[in-house]
Amino acid sequence: MTKIIREFFLGGISLSLVNISSKVVNLIILPVITFYLLPEDFGIIAIYTLIIGILGMIYNPGIISVTIRLYYDNEDSSIENKILVGSSFGFLIIIPIILLLFSVFYGDLIFLQLFNDFDFWPYGFLAILAAMTVQPVRLWSNLWIAKKKVNRVAIISLLKIFISVILTLVLIIILELDAMGRILALLTSNFVIFIFASYDIINYSKLNFSFNKLIKILILGFPLVFSVFSYVLMESMDKYMLEIFTDLGQLGIYDIAYTLSS
């Protein structure tokens, strides 16, 4: 019992440290980057993150929740769990790659229909590229928490935050890349943690994959789609409507206020 309580509190502290640190860091650097960036730059960043959130909803139709739920039905190192994780990981990699390749040919046309002032090249393409990294990292963090390897998740997540902050300051203040500086910093830090996550998952699953297992996961996860979709839409529609009915400058001011309030 003592060991369980100890693991509970250490795990909680580690994850809380990551969550609190990311929010505190964003709050600290906000006054710095607002000195160098225009409201339009914040508007670009807001749409960039919005696209990542929307695509994340498409890429993960309840798969991660179902995978972790089924994980507890077996022993950690069982072949069943390796196939389970490998199948989910394969879906979370293959679908984003297909959409990325599709966007290369049709991204310009689609973005012209969806947005007023947000171009596919380069910002939209970078957002679609970054969206590839989010769900595999979520699978990894949930799986490693289930495996009671919370410290690794916390350390690598803090490393991501550190890289993001340093690159943001360098690219915006020194290289004067404006919104692109912040986006490249976020993209780079996302890929750093994505590499760690992919290594751990591949090492664990040995790339075992089962199409039948994947179909089972998708069927079980389908009821969660409505919850995920509604949450993401509520979080995103305000920014999208501002981009459509006003401009990126107004959206940028709103996003700064939203960051402070959150």
mmCIF file of C-alpha atoms in Angstrom:
data_model
loop_
_atom_site.group_PDB
_atom_site.id
_atom_site.type_symbol
_atom_site.label_atom_id
_atom_site.label_comp_id
_atom_site.label_asym_id
_atom_site.label_seq_id
_atom_site.Cartn_x
_atom_site.Cartn_y
_atom_site.Cartn_z
ATOM 1 C CA MET A 1 0.000 0.000 0.000
ATOM 2 C CA THR A 2 2.839 2.387 0.887
ATOM 3 C CA LYS A 3 4.486 1.744 -2.479
ATOM 4 C CA ILE A 4 1.228 2.444 -4.325
ATOM 5 C CA ILE A 5 0.688 5.715 -2.451
ATOM 6 C CA ARG A 6 4.298 6.738 -3.141
ATOM 7 C CA GLU A 7 3.933 6.007 -6.880
ATOM 8 C CA PHE A 8 0.633 7.873 -6.930
ATOM 9 C CA PHE A 9 2.070 11.045 -5.430
ATOM 10 C CA LEU A 10 5.364 10.947 -7.355
ATOM 11 C CA GLY A 11 3.503 10.410 -10.617
ATOM 12 C CA GLY A 12 1.049 13.180 -9.832
ATOM 13 C CA ILE A 13 3.801 15.605 -8.912
ATOM 14 C CA SER A 14 5.786 14.808 -12.063
ATOM 15 C CA LEU A 15 2.812 15.313 -14.389
ATOM 16 C CA SER A 16 1.649 18.428 -12.521
ATOM 17 C CA LEU A 17 5.146 19.869 -12.860
ATOM 18 C CA VAL A 18 4.994 19.413 -16.630
ATOM 19 C CA ASN A 19 1.517 20.935 -16.979
ATOM 20 C CA ILE A 20 2.209 23.867 -14.658
ATOM 21 C CA SER A 21 5.639 24.518 -16.175
ATOM 22 C CA SER A 22 4.311 24.787 -19.728
ATOM 23 C CA LYS A 23 1.611 27.273 -18.664
ATOM 24 C CA VAL A 24 4.011 29.323 -16.533
ATOM 25 C CA VAL A 25 6.615 29.443 -19.308
ATOM 26 C CA ASN A 26 4.023 30.580 -21.869
ATOM 27 C CA LEU A 27 2.922 33.297 -19.481
ATOM 28 C CA ILE A 28 6.518 34.439 -18.859
ATOM 29 C CA ILE A 29 7.546 34.668 -22.511
ATOM 30 C CA LEU A 30 4.287 36.313 -23.585
ATOM 31 C CA PRO A 31 5.357 39.861 -22.554
ATOM 32 C CA VAL A 32 8.674 39.300 -24.344
ATOM 33 C CA ILE A 33 7.279 38.125 -27.656
ATOM 34 C CA THR A 34 4.444 40.686 -27.633
ATOM 35 C CA PHE A 35 7.186 43.330 -27.746
ATOM 36 C CA TYR A 36 8.523 41.862 -31.016
ATOM 37 C CA LEU A 37 5.412 40.434 -32.682
ATOM 38 C CA LEU A 38 2.450 42.227 -34.232
ATOM 39 C CA PRO A 39 -1.172 41.219 -33.546
ATOM 40 C CA GLU A 40 -1.224 39.722 -37.064
ATOM 41 C CA ASP A 41 1.641 37.413 -36.059
ATOM 42 C CA PHE A 42 -0.343 36.134 -33.100
ATOM 43 C CA GLY A 43 -3.280 35.617 -35.444
ATOM 44 C CA ILE A 44 -1.118 33.435 -37.684
ATOM 45 C CA ILE A 45 0.082 31.426 -34.676
ATOM 46 C CA ALA A 46 -3.515 31.024 -33.465
ATOM 47 C CA ILE A 47 -4.659 29.549 -36.801
ATOM 48 C CA TYR A 48 -1.543 27.364 -36.887
ATOM 49 C CA THR A 49 -2.457 25.804 -33.519
ATOM 50 C CA LEU A 50 -6.127 25.616 -34.506
ATOM 51 C CA ILE A 51 -5.289 23.472 -37.554
ATOM 52 C CA ILE A 52 -3.191 21.156 -35.387
ATOM 53 C CA GLY A 53 -6.094 20.754 -32.969
ATOM 54 C CA ILE A 54 -8.626 20.013 -35.711
ATOM 55 C CA LEU A 55 -6.363 17.472 -37.403
ATOM 56 C CA GLY A 56 -5.663 15.836 -34.052
ATOM 57 C CA MET A 57 -9.389 15.236 -33.740
ATOM 58 C CA ILE A 58 -9.381 13.480 -37.126
ATOM 59 C CA TYR A 59 -6.223 11.476 -36.480
ATOM 60 C CA ASN A 60 -7.362 10.129 -33.109
ATOM 61 C CA PRO A 61 -10.984 8.913 -33.277
ATOM 62 C CA GLY A 62 -10.880 7.517 -29.749
ATOM 63 C CA ILE A 63 -7.934 5.243 -30.533
ATOM 64 C CA ILE A 64 -5.658 6.263 -27.654
ATOM 65 C CA SER A 65 -8.339 5.906 -24.968
ATOM 66 C CA VAL A 66 -9.331 2.457 -26.235
ATOM 67 C CA THR A 67 -5.711 1.332 -26.521
ATOM 68 C CA ILE A 68 -4.937 2.231 -22.908
ATOM 69 C CA ARG A 69 -8.180 0.618 -21.735
ATOM 70 C CA LEU A 70 -7.370 -2.663 -23.531
ATOM 71 C CA TYR A 71 -3.765 -2.499 -22.349
ATOM 72 C CA TYR A 72 -4.886 -3.226 -18.776
ATOM 73 C CA ASP A 73 -6.536 -6.485 -19.860
ATOM 74 C CA ASN A 74 -3.127 -8.099 -20.461
ATOM 75 C CA GLU A 75 0.332 -8.336 -18.960
ATOM 76 C CA ASP A 76 2.533 -5.384 -19.865
ATOM 77 C CA SER A 77 5.031 -7.348 -21.954
ATOM 78 C CA SER A 78 2.485 -9.659 -23.594
ATOM 79 C CA ILE A 79 2.450 -10.022 -27.364
ATOM 80 C CA GLU A 80 -1.211 -8.951 -27.254
ATOM 81 C CA ASN A 81 -0.229 -5.552 -25.874
ATOM 82 C CA LYS A 82 2.625 -5.193 -28.340
ATOM 83 C CA ILE A 83 0.224 -5.795 -31.242
ATOM 84 C CA LEU A 84 -2.293 -3.443 -29.655
ATOM 85 C CA VAL A 85 0.179 -0.579 -29.322
ATOM 86 C CA GLY A 86 1.857 -1.290 -32.659
ATOM 87 C CA SER A 87 -1.477 -1.251 -34.507
ATOM 88 C CA SER A 88 -2.532 2.030 -32.901
ATOM 89 C CA PHE A 89 0.846 3.619 -33.553
ATOM 90 C CA GLY A 90 0.727 2.527 -37.188
ATOM 91 C CA PHE A 91 -2.650 4.207 -37.678
ATOM 92 C CA LEU A 92 -1.472 7.411 -35.956
ATOM 93 C CA ILE A 93 1.509 7.569 -38.338
ATOM 94 C CA ILE A 94 0.087 6.375 -41.650
ATOM 95 C CA ILE A 95 -3.086 8.512 -41.758
ATOM 96 C CA PRO A 96 -1.231 11.821 -41.120
ATOM 97 C CA ILE A 97 1.360 10.951 -43.777
ATOM 98 C CA ILE A 98 -1.395 10.295 -46.332
ATOM 99 C CA LEU A 99 -3.056 13.609 -45.505
ATOM 100 C CA LEU A 100 0.283 15.425 -45.661
ATOM 101 C CA LEU A 101 0.962 14.075 -49.144
ATOM 102 C CA PHE A 102 -2.586 14.961 -50.199
ATOM 103 C CA SER A 103 -2.098 18.524 -48.922
ATOM 104 C CA VAL A 104 1.015 19.013 -51.044
ATOM 105 C CA PHE A 105 -1.159 18.785 -54.170
ATOM 106 C CA TYR A 106 -4.458 20.252 -52.977
ATOM 107 C CA GLY A 107 -3.545 22.307 -49.906
ATOM 108 C CA ASP A 108 -3.553 25.654 -51.703
ATOM 109 C CA LEU A 109 -7.018 25.103 -53.147
ATOM 110 C CA ILE A 110 -8.518 23.935 -49.838
ATOM 111 C CA PHE A 111 -7.005 26.770 -47.785
ATOM 112 C CA LEU A 112 -8.302 29.357 -50.252
ATOM 113 C CA GLN A 113 -11.801 28.066 -49.536
ATOM 114 C CA LEU A 114 -11.386 27.801 -45.755
ATOM 115 C CA PHE A 115 -9.471 30.961 -44.778
ATOM 116 C CA ASN A 116 -9.331 34.619 -45.743
ATOM 117 C CA ASP A 117 -5.756 35.585 -44.844
ATOM 118 C CA PHE A 118 -4.021 32.346 -43.856
ATOM 119 C CA ASP A 119 -1.965 30.785 -46.663
ATOM 120 C CA PHE A 120 -1.169 27.120 -47.091
ATOM 121 C CA TRP A 121 2.475 27.846 -47.956
ATOM 122 C CA PRO A 122 4.298 27.897 -45.629
ATOM 123 C CA TYR A 123 2.155 28.154 -42.494
ATOM 124 C CA GLY A 124 -0.578 25.683 -43.387
ATOM 125 C CA PHE A 125 1.874 23.060 -44.564
ATOM 126 C CA LEU A 126 3.930 23.418 -41.359
ATOM 127 C CA ALA A 127 0.761 23.037 -39.287
ATOM 128 C CA ILE A 128 -0.152 19.801 -41.081
ATOM 129 C CA LEU A 129 3.424 18.604 -40.620
ATOM 130 C CA ALA A 130 3.365 19.422 -36.907
ATOM 131 C CA ALA A 131 -0.011 17.701 -36.455
ATOM 132 C CA MET A 132 1.671 14.410 -37.373
ATOM 133 C CA THR A 133 3.629 14.459 -34.120
ATOM 134 C CA VAL A 134 0.875 15.181 -31.594
ATOM 135 C CA GLN A 135 -1.135 11.953 -31.353
ATOM 136 C CA PRO A 136 1.824 9.512 -31.338
ATOM 137 C CA VAL A 137 3.248 11.547 -28.444
ATOM 138 C CA ARG A 138 -0.101 11.360 -26.642
ATOM 139 C CA LEU A 139 -0.148 7.578 -27.127
ATOM 140 C CA TRP A 140 3.388 7.364 -25.757
ATOM 141 C CA SER A 141 2.730 9.539 -22.708
ATOM 142 C CA ASN A 142 -0.461 7.639 -21.797
ATOM 143 C CA LEU A 143 1.226 4.293 -22.320
ATOM 144 C CA TRP A 144 4.307 5.218 -20.298
ATOM 145 C CA ILE A 145 2.120 6.503 -17.473
ATOM 146 C CA ALA A 146 0.274 3.175 -17.539
ATOM 147 C CA LYS A 147 3.678 1.462 -17.372
ATOM 148 C CA LYS A 148 4.538 3.684 -14.356
ATOM 149 C CA LYS A 149 7.387 5.407 -16.207
ATOM 150 C CA VAL A 150 6.161 8.872 -15.340
ATOM 151 C CA ASN A 151 9.606 10.340 -14.704
ATOM 152 C CA ARG A 152 10.665 9.754 -18.313
ATOM 153 C CA VAL A 153 7.520 11.472 -19.577
ATOM 154 C CA ALA A 154 8.102 14.428 -17.249
ATOM 155 C CA ILE A 155 11.796 14.860 -18.119
ATOM 156 C CA ILE A 156 11.290 14.668 -21.885
ATOM 157 C CA SER A 157 8.270 16.994 -21.706
ATOM 158 C CA LEU A 158 10.310 19.545 -19.749
ATOM 159 C CA LEU A 159 13.073 19.207 -22.370
ATOM 160 C CA LYS A 160 10.490 20.025 -25.042
ATOM 161 C CA ILE A 161 9.443 23.161 -23.152
ATOM 162 C CA PHE A 162 13.068 24.263 -22.713
ATOM 163 C CA ILE A 163 13.841 23.820 -26.427
ATOM 164 C CA SER A 164 10.665 25.663 -27.416
ATOM 165 C CA VAL A 165 11.452 28.658 -25.208
ATOM 166 C CA ILE A 166 15.111 28.976 -26.226
ATOM 167 C CA LEU A 167 14.363 28.644 -29.937
ATOM 168 C CA THR A 168 11.456 31.087 -29.689
ATOM 169 C CA LEU A 169 13.646 33.774 -28.145
ATOM 170 C CA VAL A 170 16.510 33.180 -30.585
ATOM 171 C CA LEU A 171 14.369 33.057 -33.729
ATOM 172 C CA ILE A 172 12.177 36.018 -32.816
ATOM 173 C CA ILE A 173 14.596 38.378 -31.053
ATOM 174 C CA ILE A 174 17.898 37.636 -32.781
ATOM 175 C CA LEU A 175 16.874 36.375 -36.227
ATOM 176 C CA GLU A 176 13.685 38.490 -36.355
ATOM 177 C CA LEU A 177 11.570 35.777 -37.947
ATOM 178 C CA ASP A 178 8.318 37.054 -36.377
ATOM 179 C CA ALA A 179 5.471 34.501 -36.446
ATOM 180 C CA MET A 180 7.618 32.041 -38.384
ATOM 181 C CA GLY A 181 10.125 32.050 -35.521
ATOM 182 C CA ARG A 182 7.510 30.946 -33.005
ATOM 183 C CA ILE A 183 6.100 28.339 -35.377
ATOM 184 C CA LEU A 184 9.537 26.856 -36.136
ATOM 185 C CA ALA A 185 10.314 26.724 -32.415
ATOM 186 C CA LEU A 186 7.065 24.873 -31.694
ATOM 187 C CA LEU A 187 7.590 22.552 -34.657
ATOM 188 C CA THR A 188 11.157 21.688 -33.642
ATOM 189 C CA SER A 189 10.237 20.967 -30.016
ATOM 190 C CA ASN A 190 7.324 18.807 -31.205
ATOM 191 C CA PHE A 191 9.638 16.725 -33.373
ATOM 192 C CA VAL A 192 12.172 16.321 -30.560
ATOM 193 C CA ILE A 193 9.613 14.712 -28.246
ATOM 194 C CA PHE A 194 8.123 12.820 -31.225
ATOM 195 C CA ILE A 195 11.502 11.160 -31.846
ATOM 196 C CA PHE A 196 11.768 10.028 -28.214
ATOM 197 C CA ALA A 197 8.165 8.809 -28.235
ATOM 198 C CA SER A 198 8.532 6.916 -31.528
ATOM 199 C CA TYR A 199 11.733 5.250 -30.324
ATOM 200 C CA ASP A 200 10.082 4.045 -27.113
ATOM 201 C CA ILE A 201 6.925 2.801 -28.839
ATOM 202 C CA ILE A 202 8.814 1.017 -31.620
ATOM 203 C CA ASN A 203 11.165 -0.554 -29.077
ATOM 204 C CA TYR A 204 8.166 -1.714 -27.033
ATOM 205 C CA SER A 205 5.867 -2.911 -29.828
ATOM 206 C CA LYS A 206 8.564 -4.184 -32.214
ATOM 207 C CA LEU A 207 6.274 -2.766 -34.921
ATOM 208 C CA ASN A 208 3.781 -5.603 -34.482
ATOM 209 C CA PHE A 209 0.647 -4.710 -36.427
ATOM 210 C CA SER A 210 -2.746 -6.326 -36.893
ATOM 211 C CA PHE A 211 -5.400 -4.951 -39.211
ATOM 212 C CA ASN A 212 -8.097 -6.895 -37.346
ATOM 213 C CA LYS A 213 -6.914 -5.458 -34.032
ATOM 214 C CA LEU A 214 -6.986 -1.963 -35.496
ATOM 215 C CA ILE A 215 -10.568 -2.436 -36.730
ATOM 216 C CA LYS A 216 -11.574 -3.557 -33.228
ATOM 217 C CA ILE A 217 -9.945 -0.458 -31.708
ATOM 218 C CA LEU A 218 -11.694 1.837 -34.202
ATOM 219 C CA ILE A 219 -15.088 0.248 -33.526
ATOM 220 C CA LEU A 220 -14.673 0.529 -29.742
ATOM 221 C CA GLY A 221 -13.450 4.102 -30.067
ATOM 222 C CA PHE A 222 -16.243 5.262 -32.363
ATOM 223 C CA PRO A 223 -18.617 6.417 -29.561
ATOM 224 C CA LEU A 224 -15.839 8.685 -28.256
ATOM 225 C CA VAL A 225 -15.677 10.520 -31.591
ATOM 226 C CA PHE A 226 -18.719 12.649 -30.769
ATOM 227 C CA SER A 227 -17.240 13.777 -27.450
ATOM 228 C CA VAL A 228 -13.853 14.585 -28.981
ATOM 229 C CA PHE A 229 -15.360 16.403 -31.964
ATOM 230 C CA SER A 230 -17.645 18.546 -29.813
ATOM 231 C CA TYR A 231 -14.822 19.508 -27.456
ATOM 232 C CA VAL A 232 -12.402 20.460 -30.230
ATOM 233 C CA LEU A 233 -15.066 22.404 -32.131
ATOM 234 C CA MET A 234 -15.985 24.393 -29.024
ATOM 235 C CA GLU A 235 -12.305 25.162 -28.461
ATOM 236 C CA SER A 236 -11.673 26.151 -32.079
ATOM 237 C CA MET A 237 -14.738 27.777 -33.605
ATOM 238 C CA ASP A 238 -14.257 31.144 -31.890
ATOM 239 C CA LYS A 239 -10.823 31.647 -33.471
ATOM 240 C CA TYR A 240 -11.971 30.388 -36.852
ATOM 241 C CA MET A 241 -14.970 32.734 -36.866
ATOM 242 C CA LEU A 242 -12.751 35.696 -35.964
ATOM 243 C CA GLU A 243 -10.467 34.891 -38.895
ATOM 244 C CA ILE A 244 -13.445 34.718 -41.251
ATOM 245 C CA PHE A 245 -15.393 37.766 -40.050
ATOM 246 C CA THR A 246 -12.563 40.089 -38.948
ATOM 247 C CA ASP A 247 -8.833 39.764 -39.659
ATOM 248 C CA LEU A 248 -5.669 38.190 -38.278
ATOM 249 C CA GLY A 249 -4.903 41.296 -36.201
ATOM 250 C CA GLN A 250 -8.185 41.085 -34.295
ATOM 251 C CA LEU A 251 -7.717 37.348 -33.893
ATOM 252 C CA GLY A 252 -4.199 37.949 -32.540
ATOM 253 C CA ILE A 253 -5.456 40.354 -29.867
ATOM 254 C CA TYR A 254 -8.140 37.853 -28.873
ATOM 255 C CA ASP A 255 -5.550 35.050 -28.699
ATOM 256 C CA ILE A 256 -3.299 37.064 -26.384
ATOM 257 C CA ALA A 257 -6.232 37.720 -24.041
ATOM 258 C CA TYR A 258 -7.234 34.045 -24.255
ATOM 259 C CA THR A 259 -3.701 32.976 -23.298
ATOM 260 C CA LEU A 260 -3.663 35.287 -20.278
ATOM 261 C CA SER A 261 -7.081 34.148 -19.084
ATOM 262 C CA SER A 262 -6.305 30.449 -19.518
#
